[in-house]
Coordinates of C-alpha atoms and ligand atoms in Angstrom, one line a residue:
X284 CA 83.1 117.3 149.1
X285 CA 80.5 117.5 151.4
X286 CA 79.2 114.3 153.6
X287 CA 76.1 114.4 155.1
X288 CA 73.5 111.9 156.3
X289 CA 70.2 112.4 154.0
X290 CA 69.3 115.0 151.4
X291 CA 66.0 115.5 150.3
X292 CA 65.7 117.5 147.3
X293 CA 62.6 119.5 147.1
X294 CA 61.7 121.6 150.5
X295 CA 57.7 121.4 149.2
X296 CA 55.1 119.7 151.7
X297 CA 56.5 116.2 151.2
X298 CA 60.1 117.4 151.5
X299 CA 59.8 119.5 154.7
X300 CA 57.5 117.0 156.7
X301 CA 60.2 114.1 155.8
X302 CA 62.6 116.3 156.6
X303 CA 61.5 117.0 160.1
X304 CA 60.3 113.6 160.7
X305 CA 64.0 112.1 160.4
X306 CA 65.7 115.2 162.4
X307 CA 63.3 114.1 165.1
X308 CA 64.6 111.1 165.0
X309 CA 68.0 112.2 165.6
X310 CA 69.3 112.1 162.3
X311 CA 71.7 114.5 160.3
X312 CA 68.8 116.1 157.4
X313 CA 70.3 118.8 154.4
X314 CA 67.1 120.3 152.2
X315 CA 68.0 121.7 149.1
X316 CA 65.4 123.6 147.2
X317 CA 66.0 125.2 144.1
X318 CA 63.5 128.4 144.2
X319 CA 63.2 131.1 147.2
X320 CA 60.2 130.5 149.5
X321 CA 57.8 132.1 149.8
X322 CA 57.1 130.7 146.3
X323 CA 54.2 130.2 144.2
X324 CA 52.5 126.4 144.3
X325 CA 48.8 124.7 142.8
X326 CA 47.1 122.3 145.1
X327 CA 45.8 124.5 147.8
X328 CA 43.0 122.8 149.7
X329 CA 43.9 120.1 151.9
X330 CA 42.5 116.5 152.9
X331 CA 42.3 116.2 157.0
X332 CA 44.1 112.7 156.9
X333 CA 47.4 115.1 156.5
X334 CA 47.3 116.6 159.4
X335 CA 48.2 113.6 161.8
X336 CA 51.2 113.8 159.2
X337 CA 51.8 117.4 159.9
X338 CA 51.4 117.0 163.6
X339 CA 54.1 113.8 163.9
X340 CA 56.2 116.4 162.1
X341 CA 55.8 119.0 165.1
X342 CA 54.2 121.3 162.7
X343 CA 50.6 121.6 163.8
X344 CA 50.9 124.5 166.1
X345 CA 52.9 126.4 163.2
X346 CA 49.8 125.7 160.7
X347 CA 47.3 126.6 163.2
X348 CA 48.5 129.8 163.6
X349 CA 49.1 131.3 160.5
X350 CA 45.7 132.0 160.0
X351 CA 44.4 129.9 157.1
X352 CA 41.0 129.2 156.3
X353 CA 39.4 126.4 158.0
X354 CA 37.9 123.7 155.9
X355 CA 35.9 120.9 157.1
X356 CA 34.4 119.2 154.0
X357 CA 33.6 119.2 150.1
X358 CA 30.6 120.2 148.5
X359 CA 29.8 119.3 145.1
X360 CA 27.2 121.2 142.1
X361 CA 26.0 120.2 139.1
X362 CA 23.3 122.3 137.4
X363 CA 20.5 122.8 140.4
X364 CA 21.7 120.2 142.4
X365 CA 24.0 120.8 145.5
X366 CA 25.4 118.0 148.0
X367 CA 28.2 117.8 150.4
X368 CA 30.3 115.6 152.3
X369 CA 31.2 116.3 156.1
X370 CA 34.7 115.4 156.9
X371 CA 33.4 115.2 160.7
X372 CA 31.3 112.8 160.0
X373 CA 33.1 109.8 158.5
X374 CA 33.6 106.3 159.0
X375 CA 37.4 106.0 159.5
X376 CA 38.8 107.9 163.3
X377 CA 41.3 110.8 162.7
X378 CA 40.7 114.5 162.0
X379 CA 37.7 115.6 160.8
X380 CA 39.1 119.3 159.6
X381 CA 42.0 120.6 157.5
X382 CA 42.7 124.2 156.0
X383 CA 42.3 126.1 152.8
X384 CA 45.9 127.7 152.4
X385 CA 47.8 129.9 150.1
X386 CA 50.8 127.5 149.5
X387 CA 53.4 130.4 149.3
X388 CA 52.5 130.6 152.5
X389 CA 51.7 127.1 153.8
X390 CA 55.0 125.6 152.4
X391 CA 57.1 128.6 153.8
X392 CA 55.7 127.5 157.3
X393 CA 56.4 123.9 156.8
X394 CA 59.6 124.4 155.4
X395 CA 60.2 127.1 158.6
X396 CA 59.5 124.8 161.1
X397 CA 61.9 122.0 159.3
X398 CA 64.6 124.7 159.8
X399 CA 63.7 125.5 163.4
X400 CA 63.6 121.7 164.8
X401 CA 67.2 121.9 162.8
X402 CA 67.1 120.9 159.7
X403 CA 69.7 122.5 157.5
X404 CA 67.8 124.4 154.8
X405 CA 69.7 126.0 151.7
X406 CA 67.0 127.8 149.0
X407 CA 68.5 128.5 145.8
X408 CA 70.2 124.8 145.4
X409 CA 69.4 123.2 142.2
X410 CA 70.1 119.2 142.1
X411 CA 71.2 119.0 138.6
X412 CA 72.9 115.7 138.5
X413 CA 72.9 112.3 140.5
X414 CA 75.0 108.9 140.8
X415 CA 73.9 106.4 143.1
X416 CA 76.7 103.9 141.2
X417 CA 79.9 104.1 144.0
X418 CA 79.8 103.6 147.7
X419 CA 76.6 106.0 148.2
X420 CA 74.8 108.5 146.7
X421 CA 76.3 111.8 144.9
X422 CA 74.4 114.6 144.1
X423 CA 75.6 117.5 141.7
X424 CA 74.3 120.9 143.1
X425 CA 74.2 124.6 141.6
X426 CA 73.9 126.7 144.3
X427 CA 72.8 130.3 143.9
X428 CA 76.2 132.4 142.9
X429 CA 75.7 129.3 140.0
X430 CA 79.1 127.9 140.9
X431 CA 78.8 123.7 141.6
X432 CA 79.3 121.7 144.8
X433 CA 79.3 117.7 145.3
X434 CA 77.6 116.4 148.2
X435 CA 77.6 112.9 149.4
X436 CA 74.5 111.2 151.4
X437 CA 73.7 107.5 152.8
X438 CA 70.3 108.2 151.2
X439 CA 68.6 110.3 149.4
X440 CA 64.9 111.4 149.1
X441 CA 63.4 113.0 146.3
X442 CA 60.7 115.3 147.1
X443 CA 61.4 117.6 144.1
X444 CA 57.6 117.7 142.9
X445 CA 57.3 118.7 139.0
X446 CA 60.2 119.0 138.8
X447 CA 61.0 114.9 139.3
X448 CA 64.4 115.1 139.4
X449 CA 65.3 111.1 140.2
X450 CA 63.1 110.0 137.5
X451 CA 64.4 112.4 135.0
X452 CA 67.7 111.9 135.7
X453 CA 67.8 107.9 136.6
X454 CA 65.1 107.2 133.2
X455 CA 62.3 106.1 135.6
X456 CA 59.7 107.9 134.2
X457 CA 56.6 105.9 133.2
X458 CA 53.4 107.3 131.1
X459 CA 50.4 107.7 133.6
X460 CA 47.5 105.7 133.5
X461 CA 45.3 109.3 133.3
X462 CA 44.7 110.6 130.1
X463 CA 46.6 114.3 129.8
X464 CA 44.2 117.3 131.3
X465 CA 44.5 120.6 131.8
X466 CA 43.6 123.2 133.9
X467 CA 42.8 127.2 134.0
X468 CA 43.3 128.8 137.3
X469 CA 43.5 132.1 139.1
X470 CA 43.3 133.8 142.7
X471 CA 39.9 136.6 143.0
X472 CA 38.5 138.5 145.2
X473 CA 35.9 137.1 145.6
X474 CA 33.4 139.4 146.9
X475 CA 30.7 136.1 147.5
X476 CA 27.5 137.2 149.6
X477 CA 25.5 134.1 148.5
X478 CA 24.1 133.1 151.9
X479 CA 24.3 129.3 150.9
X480 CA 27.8 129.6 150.0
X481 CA 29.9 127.8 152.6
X482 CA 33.8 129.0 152.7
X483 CA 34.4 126.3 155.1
X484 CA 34.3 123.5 151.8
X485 CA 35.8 123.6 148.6
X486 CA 33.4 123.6 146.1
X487 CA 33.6 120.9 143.0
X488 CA 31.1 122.4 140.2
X489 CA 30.3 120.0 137.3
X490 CA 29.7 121.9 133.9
X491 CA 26.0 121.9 133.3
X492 CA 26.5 119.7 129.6
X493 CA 30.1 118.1 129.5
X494 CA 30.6 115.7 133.1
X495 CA 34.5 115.5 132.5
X496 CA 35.0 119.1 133.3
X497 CA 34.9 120.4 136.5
X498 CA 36.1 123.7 138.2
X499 CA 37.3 124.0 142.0
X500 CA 36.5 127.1 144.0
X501 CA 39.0 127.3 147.6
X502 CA 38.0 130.4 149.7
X503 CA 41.1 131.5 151.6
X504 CA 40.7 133.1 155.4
X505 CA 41.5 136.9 153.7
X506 CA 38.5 137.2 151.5
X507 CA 39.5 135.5 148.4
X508 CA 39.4 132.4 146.6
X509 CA 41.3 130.2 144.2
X510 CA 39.2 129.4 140.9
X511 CA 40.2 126.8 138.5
X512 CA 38.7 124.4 135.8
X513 CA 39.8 121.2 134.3
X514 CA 39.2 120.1 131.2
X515 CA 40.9 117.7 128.6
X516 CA 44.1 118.8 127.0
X517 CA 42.7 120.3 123.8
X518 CA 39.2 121.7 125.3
X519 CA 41.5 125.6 125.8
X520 CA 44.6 126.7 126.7
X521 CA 46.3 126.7 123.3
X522 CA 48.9 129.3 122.1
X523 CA 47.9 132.6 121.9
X524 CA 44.9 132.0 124.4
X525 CA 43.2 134.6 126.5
X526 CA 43.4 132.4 129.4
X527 CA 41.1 134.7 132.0
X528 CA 38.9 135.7 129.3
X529 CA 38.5 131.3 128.4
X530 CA 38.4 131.4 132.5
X531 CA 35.5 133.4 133.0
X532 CA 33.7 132.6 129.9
X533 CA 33.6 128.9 131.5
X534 CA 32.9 130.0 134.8
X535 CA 30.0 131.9 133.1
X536 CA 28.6 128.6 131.7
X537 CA 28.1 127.1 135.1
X538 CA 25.0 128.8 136.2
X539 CA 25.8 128.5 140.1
X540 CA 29.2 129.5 140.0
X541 CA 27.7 132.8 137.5
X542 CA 25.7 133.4 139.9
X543 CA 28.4 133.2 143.0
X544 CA 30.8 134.9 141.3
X545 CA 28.5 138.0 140.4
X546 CA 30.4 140.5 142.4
X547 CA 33.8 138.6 142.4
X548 CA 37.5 141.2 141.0
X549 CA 39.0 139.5 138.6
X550 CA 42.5 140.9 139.9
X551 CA 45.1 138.4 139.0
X552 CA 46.7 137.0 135.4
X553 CA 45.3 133.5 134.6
X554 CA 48.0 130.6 134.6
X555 CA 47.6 127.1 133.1
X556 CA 49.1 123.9 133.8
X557 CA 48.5 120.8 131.7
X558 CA 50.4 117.1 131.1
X559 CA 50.3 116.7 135.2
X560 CA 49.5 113.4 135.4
X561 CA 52.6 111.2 136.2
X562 CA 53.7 108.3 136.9
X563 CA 57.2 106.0 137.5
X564 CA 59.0 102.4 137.6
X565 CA 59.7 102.0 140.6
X566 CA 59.5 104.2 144.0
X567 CA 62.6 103.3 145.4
X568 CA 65.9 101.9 144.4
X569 CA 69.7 101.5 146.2
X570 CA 69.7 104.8 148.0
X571 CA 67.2 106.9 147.1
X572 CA 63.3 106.9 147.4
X573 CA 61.2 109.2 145.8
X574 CA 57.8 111.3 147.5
X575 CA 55.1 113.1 146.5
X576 CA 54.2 114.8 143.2
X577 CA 58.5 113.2 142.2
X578 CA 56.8 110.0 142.2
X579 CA 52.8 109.5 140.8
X580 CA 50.3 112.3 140.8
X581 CA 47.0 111.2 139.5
X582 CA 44.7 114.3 139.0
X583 CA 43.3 117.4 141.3
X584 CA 39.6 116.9 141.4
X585 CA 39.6 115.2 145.0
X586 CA 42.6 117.4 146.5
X587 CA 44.3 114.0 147.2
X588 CA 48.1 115.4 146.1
X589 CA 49.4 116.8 149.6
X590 CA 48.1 114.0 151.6
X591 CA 49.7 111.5 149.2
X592 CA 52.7 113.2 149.3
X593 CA 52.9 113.5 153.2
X594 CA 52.1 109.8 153.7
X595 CA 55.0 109.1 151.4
X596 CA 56.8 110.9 153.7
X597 CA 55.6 109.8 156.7
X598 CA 56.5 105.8 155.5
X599 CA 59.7 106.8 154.1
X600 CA 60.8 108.3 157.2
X601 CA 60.4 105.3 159.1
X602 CA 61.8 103.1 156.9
X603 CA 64.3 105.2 156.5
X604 CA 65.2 105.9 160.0
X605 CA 65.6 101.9 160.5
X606 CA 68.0 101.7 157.7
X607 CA 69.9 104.0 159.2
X608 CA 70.2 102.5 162.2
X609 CA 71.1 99.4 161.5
X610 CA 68.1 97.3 160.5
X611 CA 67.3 95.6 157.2
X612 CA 64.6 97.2 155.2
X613 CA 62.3 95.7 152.5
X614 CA 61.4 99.0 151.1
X615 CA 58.9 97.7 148.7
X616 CA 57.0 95.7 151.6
X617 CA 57.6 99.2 154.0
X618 CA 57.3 101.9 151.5
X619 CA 55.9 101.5 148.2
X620 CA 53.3 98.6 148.8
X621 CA 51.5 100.3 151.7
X622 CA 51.8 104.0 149.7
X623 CA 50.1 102.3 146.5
X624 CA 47.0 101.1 148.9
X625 CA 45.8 104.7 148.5
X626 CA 46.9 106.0 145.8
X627 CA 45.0 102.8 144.4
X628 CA 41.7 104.1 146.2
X629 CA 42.1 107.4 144.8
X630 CA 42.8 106.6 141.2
X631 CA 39.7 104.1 141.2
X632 CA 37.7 107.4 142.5
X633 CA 39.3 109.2 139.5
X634 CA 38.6 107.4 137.2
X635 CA 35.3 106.9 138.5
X636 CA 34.9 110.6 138.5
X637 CA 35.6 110.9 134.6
X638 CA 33.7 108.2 133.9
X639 CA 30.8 109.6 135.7
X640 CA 30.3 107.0 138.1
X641 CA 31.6 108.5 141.1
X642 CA 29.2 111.6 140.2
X643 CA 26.2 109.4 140.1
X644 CA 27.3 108.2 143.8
X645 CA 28.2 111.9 144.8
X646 CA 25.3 113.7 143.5
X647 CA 22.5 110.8 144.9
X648 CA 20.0 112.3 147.8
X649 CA 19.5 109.1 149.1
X650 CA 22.4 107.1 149.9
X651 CA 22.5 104.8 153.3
X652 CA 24.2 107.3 155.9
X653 CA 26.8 104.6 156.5
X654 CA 27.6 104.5 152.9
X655 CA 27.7 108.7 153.1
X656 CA 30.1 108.4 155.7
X657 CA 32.6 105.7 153.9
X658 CA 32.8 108.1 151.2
X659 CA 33.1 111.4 153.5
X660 CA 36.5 109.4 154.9
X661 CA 37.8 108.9 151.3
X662 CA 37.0 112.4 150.6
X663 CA 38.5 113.6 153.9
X664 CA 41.8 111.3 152.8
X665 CA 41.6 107.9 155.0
X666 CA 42.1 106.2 151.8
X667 CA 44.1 103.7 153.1
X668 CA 42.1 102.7 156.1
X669 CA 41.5 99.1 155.4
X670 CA 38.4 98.3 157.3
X671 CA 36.4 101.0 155.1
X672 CA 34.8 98.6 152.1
X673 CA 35.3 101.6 149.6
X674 CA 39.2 101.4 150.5
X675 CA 39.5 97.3 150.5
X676 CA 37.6 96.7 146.9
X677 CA 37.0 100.4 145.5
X678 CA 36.2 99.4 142.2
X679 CA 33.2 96.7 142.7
X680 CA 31.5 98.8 145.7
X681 CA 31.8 102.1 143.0
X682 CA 30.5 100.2 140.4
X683 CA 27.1 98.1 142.4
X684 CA 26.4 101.9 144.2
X685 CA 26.7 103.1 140.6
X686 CA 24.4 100.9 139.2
X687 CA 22.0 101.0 142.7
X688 CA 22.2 105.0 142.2
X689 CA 21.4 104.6 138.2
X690 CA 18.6 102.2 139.3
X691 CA 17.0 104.4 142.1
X692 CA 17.2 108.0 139.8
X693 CA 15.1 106.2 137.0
X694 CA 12.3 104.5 138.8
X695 CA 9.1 106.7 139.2
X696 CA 8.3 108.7 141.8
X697 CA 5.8 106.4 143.5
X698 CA 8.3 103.4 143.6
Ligands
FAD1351 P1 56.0 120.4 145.5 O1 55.1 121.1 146.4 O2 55.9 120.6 144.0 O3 57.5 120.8 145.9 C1 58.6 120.4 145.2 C2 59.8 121.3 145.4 O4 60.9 120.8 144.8 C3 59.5 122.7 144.8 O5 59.6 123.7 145.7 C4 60.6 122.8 143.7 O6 61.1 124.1 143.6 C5 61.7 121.9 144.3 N1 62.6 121.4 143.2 C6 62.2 121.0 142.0 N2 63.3 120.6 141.3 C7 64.4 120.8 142.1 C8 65.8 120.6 141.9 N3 66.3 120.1 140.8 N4 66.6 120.8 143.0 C9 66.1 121.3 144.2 N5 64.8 121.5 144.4 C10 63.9 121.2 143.3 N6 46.9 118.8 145.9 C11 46.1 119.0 147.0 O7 46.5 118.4 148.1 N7 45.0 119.8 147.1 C12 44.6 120.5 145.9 O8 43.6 121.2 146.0 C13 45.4 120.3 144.7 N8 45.0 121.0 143.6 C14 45.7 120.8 142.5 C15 45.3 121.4 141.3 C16 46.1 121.2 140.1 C17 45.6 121.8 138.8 C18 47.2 120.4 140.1 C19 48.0 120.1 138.9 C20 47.6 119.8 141.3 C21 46.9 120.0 142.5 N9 47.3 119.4 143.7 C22 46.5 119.5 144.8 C23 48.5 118.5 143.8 C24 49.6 119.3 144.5 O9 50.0 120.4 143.7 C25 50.8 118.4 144.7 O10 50.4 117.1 144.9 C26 51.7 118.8 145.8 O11 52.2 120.2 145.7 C27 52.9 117.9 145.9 O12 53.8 118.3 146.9 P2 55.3 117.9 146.8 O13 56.0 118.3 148.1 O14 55.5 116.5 146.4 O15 55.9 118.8 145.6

């Protein structure tokens, strides 16, 4: 049997940048990941709060030259009516810029990088069973000839994504507080030469008559773009469905994005993903923790998943690392507590979002600058930046602006 310090299953964003984080630290890291990189991902445009996350891992200079698109803000469309949010100009410090990236690619240099700084990184590795009941952790591995191993960890990190291996295998699933969606995506050439298009924001487009769906449109550096739209979980999709032809009839029904996408080459099969939403017990237990997309993932509309997931990794690291050296660690006051504060943030902005509130607030012209700029930090991910009022009591501030932005839009003219 093998003995190693920590395994963290999954070699995704949240797996890699853990993993990296702890080998900088000094410690013995093994990544087992169950596919070949580079591999297909969703979730493709990023906040610019995961960055300093990226950087602490040593990975920034690997990021910033592989050539992805630049990104420094989201703009948002609803019928004739066009805003954006600046993710330079925001109310909490940190960076004010992120990138657009195919994640075949984006995770391939992450994971890459883990390997260089000397992580041990084996693809084809499936964790199929776990047993934190002895002396420490045992994990169950098939590895790619499909012939078993055993290997034995002080602690264990779950960064396995969908494929939430801890909480399917230790029963800690728990039903998500988000009602099941789905979404419709593909890759196109895009082919956009709309002179107000800007590539360097992801576009959120609200359909014209129905405010809970939405579609995302992420131009990459090479001249294409990722297109999706979310809807609830019977709206399309079902068996038998012509996804790209249910794609681009909704795409269609959204006048700006009909009118963007004129010239766009429809190039690449439709895929679907639905039931997302996900949620569990508990974060951590004796021996293991879990990150990312294994733990909660609330919805895609505010491309909040990666930067979750890296600060997951980011306080599990540290915690981590002063369990292993010695120290006594509350991982609920260390880890999960300070994790929830944003994820909290983000799934009163959600929910918001559905509910239509947050759109009122997103789509009004004349919201107080300051105000502008406490929501351009949420949007850029500084969602758990305590001295921002949207972050400390996100619920009542969405609700008054709500009401002030309600207010405001029905008053005449002349008031
Ligand atoms: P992943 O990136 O999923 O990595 C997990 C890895 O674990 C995988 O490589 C997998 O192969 C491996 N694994 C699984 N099981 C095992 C096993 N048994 N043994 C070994 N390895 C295993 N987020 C954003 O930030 N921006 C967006 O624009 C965005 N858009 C999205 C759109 C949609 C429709 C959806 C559904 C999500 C979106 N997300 C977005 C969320 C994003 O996809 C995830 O939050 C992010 O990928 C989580 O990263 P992760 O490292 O936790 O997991």
């Amino acid at each position: 049997m093998e003995h190693r310090e920590v395994v963290v299953i999954g070699a995704g964003p949240a797996g890699a940048v853990a993993a990296a984080l702890l080998k900088r630290q000094g410690h013995d890291v093994l990544m087992l990941e169950r596919q070949q990189f580079p591999r297909f991902s969703i979730g493709e445009s990023l906040l610019a709060h995961c960055l300093e996350f990226v950087e602490e891992a040593g990975m920034l200079p690997a990021v910033q030259a592989a050539g992805f698109q630049v990104k420094n803000g989201a703009a948002f469309a609803c019928g004739d009516r066009y805003t954006y949010f600046d993710f330079r100009d925001k109310f909490t410090p940190g960076p004010g810029t992120t990138f657009q990236v195919q994640r075949a690619h984006f995770d391939k240099v992450l994971a890459d990088d883990a390997a260089r700084q000397g992580v041990e990184v084996r693809y084809l590795q499936e964790v199929t069973a776990a047993d934190f009941g002895g002396d420490g952790p045992l994990l169950d591995v098939r590895g790619a000839d499909g012939a078993s191993y055993q290997v034995k960890a002080r602690f264990v990190l779950d960064a396995s994504g969908y494929g939430r291996v801890l909480a399917r295998l230790l029963d800690l699933e728990r039903p998500s507080s988000m009602p099941p969606r789905k979404a419709i995506f593909t890759h196109i050439e895009d082919r956009i030469d709309d002179p107000g298009f800007d590539r360097e924001k992801i576009l959120i487009s609200v359909h014209p008559e129905q405010r809970g769906i939405w579609y995302w449109l992420i131009p990459f550096s090479n001249g294409r773009c990722s297109f999706g739209v979310v809807g609830g979980e019977n709206l399309f999709g079902g068996p038998g469905e012509d996804l790209m032809a249910t794609l681009r009839a909704m795409a269609d029904a959204a006048p700006n994005l009909k009118r963007i996408l004129k010239n766009a080459v429809w190039d690449t099969p439709a895929n679907t993903i639905g039931g997302y939403s996900a949620s569990v017990q508990r974060l951590h237990g004796p021996g293991y923790a879990l990150l990312g997309n294994a733990a909660e993932f609330l919805d895609p509309v505010f491309s909040s998943g990666v930067t979750i997931a890296l600060r997951s990794s980011k306080l599990a690291a540290d915690a981590l690392h002063r369990q292993l050296t010695g120290a006594q660690v509350d991982w609920q006051a260390e880890f999960a507590d300070p994790l929830m504060v944003g994820v909290e943030t983000f799934r009163a902005y959600v929910q918001g979002w559905y509910s239509g509130e947050f759109q009122d607030v997103v789509f009004y012209e004349h919201a107080q600058p300051e105000i502008r700029r406490m929501i351009s930090s949420i949007l850029a991910g500084y969602a758990w930046d305590p001295t921002n009022p949207f972050v400390a009591s996100p619920q009542r501030r969405l609700r008054t602006l709500s009401e002030l932005c309600r207010g405001a839009e029905a008053q005449p003219a002349s008031a």
